[in-house]
Amino acid sequence: MSKGGTVDAKVVFLILTFSISVLGMLAFVVALIQKQVLVPASAAKSIFGKNEVGHSELDAKSRMSDQWKTLDQSAKIPILLFMVSSVLWLVLGSIFGLLVSFKFHAPEFLGSEALLTFGKLRPLHLNIIAYGWLSPAALGVAMWLVPRMTKVPLQNVKTLFAAGVIWNIGVILGCVGLLFGLNDGLEWLEFWWPFKILLALAGAMVAIPLFRTIYLSKEEHLYVSMWYIIAALIWFPVLFIIANSHFLHSGVEQAIANWWFAHNVLGLWVTPLGLGIVYYLLPKIIGHPIASYQLSLFGFWGLALFYSQVGMHHLLGGPIPTWLGNLSVVMSVGMAIPVITTAINHHVSAYRHFHVLNESVVLRFIVFGAMSYTVSSLQGSLHSLRTFNYTTHFTHWTVSHAHLGLYGFTTMVLFGGIYYALPRLVGRNFKHPRLLNLHFWVAATGIIIYAVGLGYGGWLQGKELQNVNGSFEQSVRLTMPYLVVRSFGGTLMLLSHCLMLYNVFSILRPEKEAVIK
Amino acid sequence: MNKAYIFVLGGTSTITLSIFLFILVPRLQVSEINKDAVSAQSPYTENELKGRKTYIDNGCLYCHSQQVRDPVAGADKAFGWGRASLPSDYIYDKPHLLGTMRTGPDLSNIGSRQPSRDWHHLHFYNPRLLVSWSIMPGFPFFYEVATSSESPKPGAIRIPGKTDQWIIPSEEAENLVSYLMSLKRDRDPVKASEATK
């Protein structure tokens, strides 16, 4: 093994990464023994101010919200930039998504234009949603939550603003590049690499001020949401940099690295940020601490350990080492542990105070998101099993699953997060709360139709792709009705985003009476 | 200072373990496997590489996989897509185009399965001319259409069902078809130790 210089370097890296991870685990065990990790039950109350327990913080202009005002508005402008731009990207990204969906059952639709062909719009949809909507929206909400939990105003506000500008420029250039052939050719990583350097730079410009804010905190205990945010801010840059180091990968190894990234970007980036938001807003809105704070420890560490080892089920049955696929299957099934503990925590808390759902639209978004997290994660554990995976692999089932996770869970939670933060950022309530409610129902109906319809169609498709007496033609014909159903669900989702755009811009416009004063 | 360091530490060690297991060990193993296999593939020509770029830029990989599963997993073999894929089939692939979707059929051996260039050109121009149930997008912008009773240009192809309509492939279309023609991952690799004998 030590014949060539390159092999030596590989062995050094191998030993290095292995020792770092073992040392990390050891340190964690030591921390456990020293009771650094276990937390007092009272810590669950750390997100509540004086006399806040037992009261729902519903009205942004109430006395309750007033005591958070300085922290809430400590970085108003950059947070608004992140949130508003992400909503604009969401609308654009879902327009592309819907066009792509139509093309599945009407292949001639907008088919004669080179720039509007399916294969150009499909990566635009994915990348706009991943890097234009999900990431900056989640960062925006996280930036708003961190001061509330650390009790420290957000640091380096100007840097954060610059980060928002650079991030958006990166996404714009990335998208335009895709149209004109600047494409790295890897799913989830299509943007041309110089534009991805802009994203990495902007990401660092968000992470560093956030870490400074956390460092300055005098809080003895960091609330569970902070664990997820801190970990996500470490995980994503590592994933992004390694997966984008093209000089490292080619052939099958690159496929492995590609899907290692593409699945971890969900498990170690979007999911922890989404869960962090649920862990804060759910108890805050119902006015009571989370059901079991100790359980949330299992949820977090389980996710950290199991979710970082999945992803290879995207290549099961393909030309990858068998043990690698098996490892991912085992870890995917292991994910049931953190998912179930988190589910118990969230759903018991929500169930005990179900009546608050009548009063708070934001809570509806959050609870729907938490429920989707449970369903899509258990679905994920299930279809990572080989027997199951052989059917669902290569089909629309996967697309349905991805939307259940990224829309039903993350996007719905982000809707709730943005709707909760915006009034407290600008200091006034929404003028038309009913439109928020309408947004919820249209979006929820849309994603349910989408996920169930396309998931079932994908299952039929998968069964046909396994039928040795069947034909490929039949697998295409079978899915057609479900592709139409998908477009219907997608139309509802896009409509709901237009409502959101209206809601966001209506709250940004100052009230007339305020101008007169 | 607070307890943030526990999460920084925990986060760093789990991701490092993940890099170890999913990036480094597979690399070592795959390169060892490939070392002993003389791939049946040959390097792509310049035109094939240009065609490959067109394949990427037009998003073919979002509907077509290039990896064949073992018969245990699916009907891949029965559908005529060839033998199960091996790591050595991909040594010249950068970026990889394994794909994970089969809205369209697998293309691992499309060069052997459908060796007619004319078929591919007509199919790219409008897939439904040849496959009525296809939902693949057409790529008419890769072709010029000419009306003439005789072939207007060498390489022109008559549209089926028409007596005087021809399509003339652009260079891009020619390269794309050359790339597809090069996909013949149905030949078995030989062991390096045996190849030298």
Tab-separated table of N, CA and C in Angstrom, chain A residues 319-411:
chain	number	residue	atom	x	y	z
A	319	PRO	N	-22.860	0.267	-8.774
A	319	PRO	CA	-21.483	-0.236	-8.709
A	319	PRO	C	-20.693	0.296	-7.514
A	320	ILE	N	-21.278	0.244	-6.316
A	320	ILE	CA	-20.548	0.701	-5.126
A	320	ILE	C	-20.289	-0.506	-4.233
A	321	PRO	N	-19.258	-0.418	-3.359
A	321	PRO	CA	-19.000	-1.535	-2.443
A	321	PRO	C	-20.249	-1.873	-1.632
A	322	THR	N	-20.527	-3.165	-1.478
A	322	THR	CA	-21.754	-3.595	-0.809
A	322	THR	C	-21.815	-3.115	0.640
A	323	TRP	N	-20.664	-3.197	1.331
A	323	TRP	CA	-20.680	-2.812	2.754
A	323	TRP	C	-21.112	-1.352	2.915
A	324	LEU	N	-20.760	-0.526	1.909
A	324	LEU	CA	-21.062	0.902	2.003
A	324	LEU	C	-22.575	1.122	1.977
A	325	GLY	N	-23.227	0.419	1.050
A	325	GLY	CA	-24.684	0.492	0.987
A	325	GLY	C	-25.305	-0.013	2.272
A	326	ASN	N	-24.782	-1.142	2.763
A	326	ASN	CA	-25.339	-1.716	3.988
A	326	ASN	C	-25.192	-0.766	5.171
A	327	LEU	N	-24.038	-0.100	5.238
A	327	LEU	CA	-23.812	0.847	6.329
A	327	LEU	C	-24.900	1.919	6.320
A	328	SER	N	-25.193	2.436	5.143
A	328	SER	CA	-26.223	3.463	5.046
A	328	SER	C	-27.597	2.930	5.402
A	329	VAL	N	-27.853	1.674	5.032
A	329	VAL	CA	-29.151	1.092	5.373
A	329	VAL	C	-29.290	1.010	6.889
A	330	VAL	N	-28.232	0.498	7.552
A	330	VAL	CA	-28.278	0.357	9.010
A	330	VAL	C	-28.489	1.716	9.665
A	331	MET	N	-27.735	2.719	9.192
A	331	MET	CA	-27.831	4.048	9.803
A	331	MET	C	-29.194	4.685	9.520
A	332	SER	N	-29.737	4.428	8.324
A	332	SER	CA	-31.068	4.976	8.014
A	332	SER	C	-32.105	4.397	8.954
A	333	VAL	N	-31.998	3.098	9.224
A	333	VAL	CA	-32.941	2.492	10.151
A	333	VAL	C	-32.707	3.065	11.553
A	334	GLY	N	-31.419	3.264	11.903
A	334	GLY	CA	-31.085	3.872	13.188
A	334	GLY	C	-31.722	5.234	13.364
A	335	MET	N	-31.918	5.941	12.255
A	335	MET	CA	-32.539	7.276	12.309
A	335	MET	C	-33.906	7.235	12.979
A	336	ALA	N	-34.527	6.048	12.996
A	336	ALA	CA	-35.836	5.955	13.639
A	336	ALA	C	-35.751	6.374	15.107
A	337	ILE	N	-34.580	6.135	15.750
A	337	ILE	CA	-34.450	6.480	17.173
A	337	ILE	C	-34.588	7.990	17.394
A	338	PRO	N	-33.703	8.819	16.790
A	338	PRO	CA	-33.891	10.255	17.008
A	338	PRO	C	-35.227	10.763	16.483
A	339	VAL	N	-35.728	10.171	15.403
A	339	VAL	CA	-36.989	10.661	14.847
A	339	VAL	C	-38.134	10.397	15.806
A	340	ILE	N	-38.174	9.188	16.373
A	340	ILE	CA	-39.282	8.868	17.275
A	340	ILE	C	-39.186	9.691	18.562
A	341	THR	N	-37.961	9.853	19.100
A	341	THR	CA	-37.865	10.662	20.325
A	341	THR	C	-38.285	12.099	20.052
A	342	THR	N	-37.836	12.640	18.916
A	342	THR	CA	-38.221	14.009	18.582
A	342	THR	C	-39.724	14.090	18.369
A	343	ALA	N	-40.273	13.068	17.732
A	343	ALA	CA	-41.708	13.068	17.465
A	343	ALA	C	-42.497	13.080	18.765
A	344	ILE	N	-42.083	12.217	19.722
A	344	ILE	CA	-42.799	12.174	21.001
A	344	ILE	C	-42.782	13.569	21.627
A	345	ASN	N	-41.596	14.158	21.631
A	345	ASN	CA	-41.428	15.471	22.225
A	345	ASN	C	-42.345	16.515	21.587
A	346	HIS	N	-42.324	16.561	20.253
A	346	HIS	CA	-43.098	17.589	19.556
A	346	HIS	C	-44.595	17.330	19.662
A	347	HIS	N	-44.971	16.076	19.360
A	347	HIS	CA	-46.403	15.825	19.240
A	347	HIS	C	-47.095	15.832	20.591
A	348	VAL	N	-46.396	15.344	21.641
A	348	VAL	CA	-47.014	15.397	22.966
A	348	VAL	C	-47.206	16.853	23.388
A	349	SER	N	-46.187	17.680	23.139
A	349	SER	CA	-46.316	19.097	23.487
A	349	SER	C	-47.494	19.718	22.751
A	350	ALA	N	-47.597	19.447	21.459
A	350	ALA	CA	-48.665	20.058	20.667
A	350	ALA	C	-50.021	19.518	21.093
A	351	TYR	N	-50.061	18.194	21.358
A	351	TYR	CA	-51.339	17.573	21.682
A	351	TYR	C	-51.920	18.131	22.977
A	352	ARG	N	-51.030	18.401	23.948
A	352	ARG	CA	-51.499	18.907	25.242
A	352	ARG	C	-52.102	20.305	25.118
A	353	HIS	N	-51.730	21.004	24.099
A	353	HIS	CA	-52.207	22.387	23.985
A	353	HIS	C	-52.794	22.610	22.607
A	354	PHE	N	-53.572	21.637	22.178
A	354	PHE	CA	-54.073	21.628	20.816
A	354	PHE	C	-54.930	22.847	20.500
A	355	HIS	N	-55.606	23.358	21.513
A	355	HIS	CA	-56.530	24.475	21.286
A	355	HIS	C	-55.815	25.724	20.774
A	356	VAL	N	-54.488	25.819	21.053
A	356	VAL	CA	-53.763	27.010	20.589
A	356	VAL	C	-53.750	27.058	19.064
A	357	LEU	N	-53.914	25.891	18.438
A	357	LEU	CA	-53.954	25.859	16.968
A	357	LEU	C	-55.083	26.734	16.426
A	358	ASN	N	-56.136	26.869	17.223
A	358	ASN	CA	-57.238	27.732	16.783
A	358	ASN	C	-56.823	29.184	16.718
A	359	GLU	N	-55.877	29.540	17.590
A	359	GLU	CA	-55.521	30.953	17.693
A	359	GLU	C	-54.326	31.318	16.832
A	360	SER	N	-53.423	30.367	16.606
A	360	SER	CA	-52.168	30.726	15.958
A	360	SER	C	-51.985	30.000	14.625
A	361	VAL	N	-51.932	30.789	13.552
A	361	VAL	CA	-51.667	30.205	12.236
A	361	VAL	C	-50.228	29.686	12.187
A	362	VAL	N	-49.311	30.452	12.832
A	362	VAL	CA	-47.909	30.033	12.831
A	362	VAL	C	-47.794	28.627	13.407
A	363	LEU	N	-48.538	28.365	14.482
A	363	LEU	CA	-48.468	27.045	15.107
A	363	LEU	C	-48.951	25.959	14.141
A	364	ARG	N	-49.940	26.303	13.305
A	364	ARG	CA	-50.418	25.323	12.322
A	364	ARG	C	-49.268	24.919	11.391
A	365	PHE	N	-48.534	25.931	10.905
A	365	PHE	CA	-47.389	25.630	10.037
A	365	PHE	C	-46.376	24.741	10.761
A	366	ILE	N	-46.088	25.093	12.010
A	366	ILE	CA	-45.054	24.375	12.763
A	366	ILE	C	-45.484	22.935	13.043
A	367	VAL	N	-46.737	22.772	13.457
A	367	VAL	CA	-47.201	21.427	13.789
A	367	VAL	C	-47.281	20.569	12.522
A	368	PHE	N	-47.758	21.150	11.437
A	368	PHE	CA	-47.787	20.411	10.168
A	368	PHE	C	-46.371	19.984	9.788
A	369	GLY	N	-45.425	20.911	9.956
A	369	GLY	CA	-44.032	20.612	9.632
A	369	GLY	C	-43.492	19.484	10.490
A	370	ALA	N	-43.775	19.548	11.799
A	370	ALA	CA	-43.267	18.515	12.709
A	370	ALA	C	-43.866	17.160	12.354
A	371	MET	N	-45.147	17.143	11.964
A	371	MET	CA	-45.778	15.882	11.586
A	371	MET	C	-45.152	15.333	10.305
A	372	SER	N	-44.909	16.221	9.351
A	372	SER	CA	-44.286	15.768	8.103
A	372	SER	C	-42.889	15.219	8.359
A	373	TYR	N	-42.170	15.828	9.331
A	373	TYR	CA	-40.826	15.342	9.646
A	373	TYR	C	-40.906	13.893	10.090
A	374	THR	N	-41.860	13.597	10.973
A	374	THR	CA	-42.010	12.227	11.450
A	374	THR	C	-42.321	11.293	10.286
A	375	VAL	N	-43.320	11.673	9.492
A	375	VAL	CA	-43.756	10.785	8.412
A	375	VAL	C	-42.636	10.585	7.388
A	376	SER	N	-42.023	11.684	6.926
A	376	SER	CA	-41.041	11.531	5.847
A	376	SER	C	-39.791	10.816	6.355
A	377	SER	N	-39.430	10.993	7.634
A	377	SER	CA	-38.252	10.312	8.148
A	377	SER	C	-38.495	8.822	8.282
A	378	LEU	N	-39.667	8.450	8.783
A	378	LEU	CA	-39.957	7.020	8.909
A	378	LEU	C	-40.062	6.391	7.520
A	379	GLN	N	-40.639	7.143	6.589
A	379	GLN	CA	-40.688	6.674	5.202
A	379	GLN	C	-39.266	6.456	4.690
A	380	GLY	N	-38.375	7.391	5.037
A	380	GLY	CA	-36.989	7.282	4.609
A	380	GLY	C	-36.317	6.043	5.178
A	381	SER	N	-36.535	5.764	6.468
A	381	SER	CA	-35.951	4.563	7.079
A	381	SER	C	-36.455	3.325	6.353
A	382	LEU	N	-37.745	3.329	6.059
A	382	LEU	CA	-38.374	2.174	5.418
A	382	LEU	C	-37.797	1.936	4.023
A	383	HIS	N	-37.750	2.965	3.185
A	383	HIS	CA	-37.335	2.695	1.813
A	383	HIS	C	-35.808	2.682	1.649
A	384	SER	N	-35.079	2.726	2.775
A	384	SER	CA	-33.650	2.467	2.657
A	384	SER	C	-33.394	0.957	2.721
A	385	LEU	N	-34.375	0.197	3.246
A	385	LEU	CA	-34.225	-1.270	3.277
A	385	LEU	C	-34.139	-1.789	1.848
A	386	ARG	N	-33.233	-2.762	1.634
A	386	ARG	CA	-32.986	-3.184	0.249
A	386	ARG	C	-34.251	-3.612	-0.495
A	387	THR	N	-35.046	-4.480	0.124
A	387	THR	CA	-36.234	-4.964	-0.590
A	387	THR	C	-37.127	-3.811	-1.021
A	388	PHE	N	-37.293	-2.853	-0.119
A	388	PHE	CA	-38.146	-1.713	-0.404
A	388	PHE	C	-37.489	-0.805	-1.433
A	389	ASN	N	-36.196	-0.592	-1.216
A	389	ASN	CA	-35.446	0.335	-2.060
A	389	ASN	C	-35.398	-0.125	-3.512
A	390	TYR	N	-35.276	-1.446	-3.725
A	390	TYR	CA	-35.195	-1.945	-5.098
A	390	TYR	C	-36.446	-1.557	-5.890
A	391	THR	N	-37.570	-1.430	-5.193
A	391	THR	CA	-38.786	-0.998	-5.891
A	391	THR	C	-38.807	0.515	-6.108
A	392	THR	N	-38.481	1.268	-5.050
A	392	THR	CA	-38.689	2.716	-5.150
A	392	THR	C	-37.545	3.436	-5.853
A	393	HIS	N	-36.382	2.782	-5.934
A	393	HIS	CA	-35.222	3.421	-6.538
A	393	HIS	C	-35.504	3.773	-8.000
A	394	PHE	N	-34.988	4.881	-8.469
A	394	PHE	CA	-35.134	5.328	-9.866
A	394	PHE	C	-36.560	5.763	-10.222
A	395	THR	N	-37.419	5.972	-9.219
A	395	THR	CA	-38.804	6.321	-9.560
A	395	THR	C	-39.216	7.665	-8.956
A	396	HIS	N	-40.452	8.057	-9.302
A	396	HIS	CA	-41.015	9.305	-8.770
A	396	HIS	C	-41.288	9.233	-7.271
A	397	TRP	N	-41.253	8.015	-6.706
A	397	TRP	CA	-41.420	7.872	-5.258
A	397	TRP	C	-40.391	8.755	-4.553
A	398	THR	N	-39.141	8.705	-5.037
A	398	THR	CA	-38.066	9.484	-4.425
A	398	THR	C	-38.372	10.979	-4.484
A	399	VAL	N	-38.908	11.413	-5.613
A	399	VAL	CA	-39.243	12.837	-5.776
A	399	VAL	C	-40.329	13.226	-4.776
A	400	SER	N	-41.310	12.333	-4.634
A	400	SER	CA	-42.386	12.583	-3.682
A	400	SER	C	-41.836	12.677	-2.253
A	401	HIS	N	-40.938	11.745	-1.929
A	401	HIS	CA	-40.328	11.729	-0.595
A	401	HIS	C	-39.540	13.018	-0.352
A	402	ALA	N	-38.771	13.436	-1.340
A	402	ALA	CA	-37.971	14.659	-1.196
A	402	ALA	C	-38.874	15.857	-0.934
A	403	HIS	N	-40.015	15.902	-1.622
A	403	HIS	CA	-40.912	17.042	-1.412
A	403	HIS	C	-41.614	16.972	-0.069
A	404	LEU	N	-41.904	15.763	0.391
A	404	LEU	CA	-42.515	15.642	1.717
A	404	LEU	C	-41.549	16.174	2.778
A	405	GLY	N	-40.263	15.851	2.628
A	405	GLY	CA	-39.270	16.323	3.589
A	405	GLY	C	-38.994	17.811	3.445
A	406	LEU	N	-38.700	18.223	2.222
A	406	LEU	CA	-38.253	19.600	2.031
A	406	LEU	C	-39.411	20.597	1.985
A	407	TYR	N	-40.587	20.132	1.641
A	407	TYR	CA	-41.725	21.051	1.630
A	407	TYR	C	-42.605	20.834	2.855
A	408	GLY	N	-43.125	19.596	2.988
A	408	GLY	CA	-44.029	19.312	4.096
A	408	GLY	C	-43.402	19.653	5.433
A	409	PHE	N	-42.125	19.319	5.578
A	409	PHE	CA	-41.431	19.626	6.836
A	409	PHE	C	-40.753	21.001	6.781
A	410	THR	N	-39.622	21.092	6.066
A	410	THR	CA	-38.786	22.285	6.197
A	410	THR	C	-39.484	23.556	5.727
A	411	THR	N	-40.053	23.506	4.527
A	411	THR	CA	-40.644	24.726	3.992
A	411	THR	C	-41.807	25.198	4.860
